[in-house]
Amino acid sequence: MSIKNLTPHAVRIFSLDGTAEIITVPPSGSIARVSVTRVPSRSGPVTILDGREIPVMVTTYGDVTGLPNEELTQWLIVSAMVRAALPERRDLLSPGELIRDESGQPIGCRGLDGI
């Protein structure tokens, strides 16, 4: 089976122990996304001890766009959010646990999460 990356960045996939890079999958140019709506919480902001208020939002997720129909001949790398929005899809994978460099920047992932 082939693999197509529907995220906006290259995905560097390493072994589960993080010591060996297996493959880098470049972005395909198409991006799968989930629509997001954020509105203020009905309970209002949270007031902390010194009287400052922190706004609280409620986030809801909607439709997925940019995703082709399911084909069981190709794996699709998408964000974990896209994959979670479509649990019935058997062709979706998302980056596994992040691997970071010494400065904390992500450099790849340990395998892929999926079915």
PDB file of N, CA and C in Angstrom, residues 3 11 13-14 16 25 75 77 93-97 109-114:
ATOM      1  N   ILE A   3       1.444   5.464   0.750  1.00  0.00           N
ATOM      2  CA  ILE A   3       1.137   6.354   1.874  1.00  0.00           C
ATOM      3  C   ILE A   3       1.175   7.791   1.375  1.00  0.00           C
ATOM      4  N   VAL A  11       6.512  14.465   7.486  1.00  0.00           N
ATOM      5  CA  VAL A  11       6.405  13.630   8.680  1.00  0.00           C
ATOM      6  C   VAL A  11       7.581  12.657   8.670  1.00  0.00           C
ATOM      7  N   ILE A  13       9.238   9.627  10.291  1.00  0.00           N
ATOM      8  CA  ILE A  13       8.794   8.494  11.098  1.00  0.00           C
ATOM      9  C   ILE A  13      10.014   7.692  11.532  1.00  0.00           C
ATOM     10  N   PHE A  14      10.130   7.501  12.848  1.00  0.00           N
ATOM     11  CA  PHE A  14      11.235   6.773  13.447  1.00  0.00           C
ATOM     12  C   PHE A  14      10.743   5.453  14.013  1.00  0.00           C
ATOM     13  N   LEU A  16      10.112   2.775  17.058  1.00  0.00           N
ATOM     14  CA  LEU A  16       9.450   3.052  18.335  1.00  0.00           C
ATOM     15  C   LEU A  16      10.422   3.475  19.422  1.00  0.00           C
ATOM     16  N   VAL A  25       7.920  11.305   4.994  1.00  0.00           N
ATOM     17  CA  VAL A  25       6.841  11.406   4.014  1.00  0.00           C
ATOM     18  C   VAL A  25       6.567  12.887   3.787  1.00  0.00           C
ATOM     19  N   TRP A  75      -2.714   4.458   2.468  1.00  0.00           N
ATOM     20  CA  TRP A  75      -2.789   5.015   3.804  1.00  0.00           C
ATOM     21  C   TRP A  75      -2.719   6.524   3.707  1.00  0.00           C
ATOM     22  N   ILE A  77      -1.887   9.963   5.965  1.00  0.00           N
ATOM     23  CA  ILE A  77      -1.429  10.557   7.225  1.00  0.00           C
ATOM     24  C   ILE A  77      -2.182  11.860   7.412  1.00  0.00           C
ATOM     25  N   LEU A  93      -4.078   7.389   9.386  1.00  0.00           N
ATOM     26  CA  LEU A  93      -3.011   7.258  10.370  1.00  0.00           C
ATOM     27  C   LEU A  93      -2.592   8.653  10.784  1.00  0.00           C
ATOM     28  N   SER A  94      -2.069   8.805  11.982  1.00  0.00           N
ATOM     29  CA  SER A  94      -1.570  10.110  12.416  1.00  0.00           C
ATOM     30  C   SER A  94      -0.214   9.917  13.092  1.00  0.00           C
ATOM     31  N   PRO A  95       0.588  10.989  13.160  1.00  0.00           N
ATOM     32  CA  PRO A  95       1.905  10.854  13.770  1.00  0.00           C
ATOM     33  C   PRO A  95       1.813  10.317  15.190  1.00  0.00           C
ATOM     34  N   GLY A  96       2.747   9.419  15.517  1.00  0.00           N
ATOM     35  CA  GLY A  96       2.822   8.860  16.858  1.00  0.00           C
ATOM     36  C   GLY A  96       3.462   9.849  17.819  1.00  0.00           C
ATOM     37  N   GLU A  97       3.932   9.346  18.945  1.00  0.00           N
ATOM     38  CA  GLU A  97       4.551  10.177  19.973  1.00  0.00           C
ATOM     39  C   GLU A  97       5.694  10.994  19.374  1.00  0.00           C
ATOM     40  N   CYS A 109       8.471  11.471  14.747  1.00  0.00           N
ATOM     41  CA  CYS A 109       7.531  10.748  15.609  1.00  0.00           C
ATOM     42  C   CYS A 109       7.913   9.278  15.688  1.00  0.00           C
ATOM     43  N   ARG A 110       7.490   8.664  16.789  1.00  0.00           N
ATOM     44  CA  ARG A 110       7.710   7.227  16.975  1.00  0.00           C
ATOM     45  C   ARG A 110       6.554   6.478  16.330  1.00  0.00           C
ATOM     46  N   GLY A 111       6.764   5.993  15.126  1.00  0.00           N
ATOM     47  CA  GLY A 111       5.735   5.264  14.419  1.00  0.00           C
ATOM     48  C   GLY A 111       4.519   6.134  14.116  1.00  0.00           C
ATOM     49  N   LEU A 112       3.447   5.465  13.750  1.00  0.00           N
ATOM     50  CA  LEU A 112       2.193   6.142  13.455  1.00  0.00           C
ATOM     51  C   LEU A 112       1.090   5.543  14.329  1.00  0.00           C
ATOM     52  N   ASP A 113       0.091   6.364  14.648  1.00  0.00           N
ATOM     53  CA  ASP A 113      -1.081   5.894  15.396  1.00  0.00           C
ATOM     54  C   ASP A 113      -2.199   5.613  14.387  1.00  0.00           C
ATOM     55  N   GLY A 114      -2.988   4.627  14.659  1.00  0.00           N
ATOM     56  CA  GLY A 114      -4.085   4.343  13.754  1.00  0.00           C
ATOM     57  C   GLY A 114      -4.937   3.197  14.203  1.00  0.00           C
TER      58      GLY A 114
END
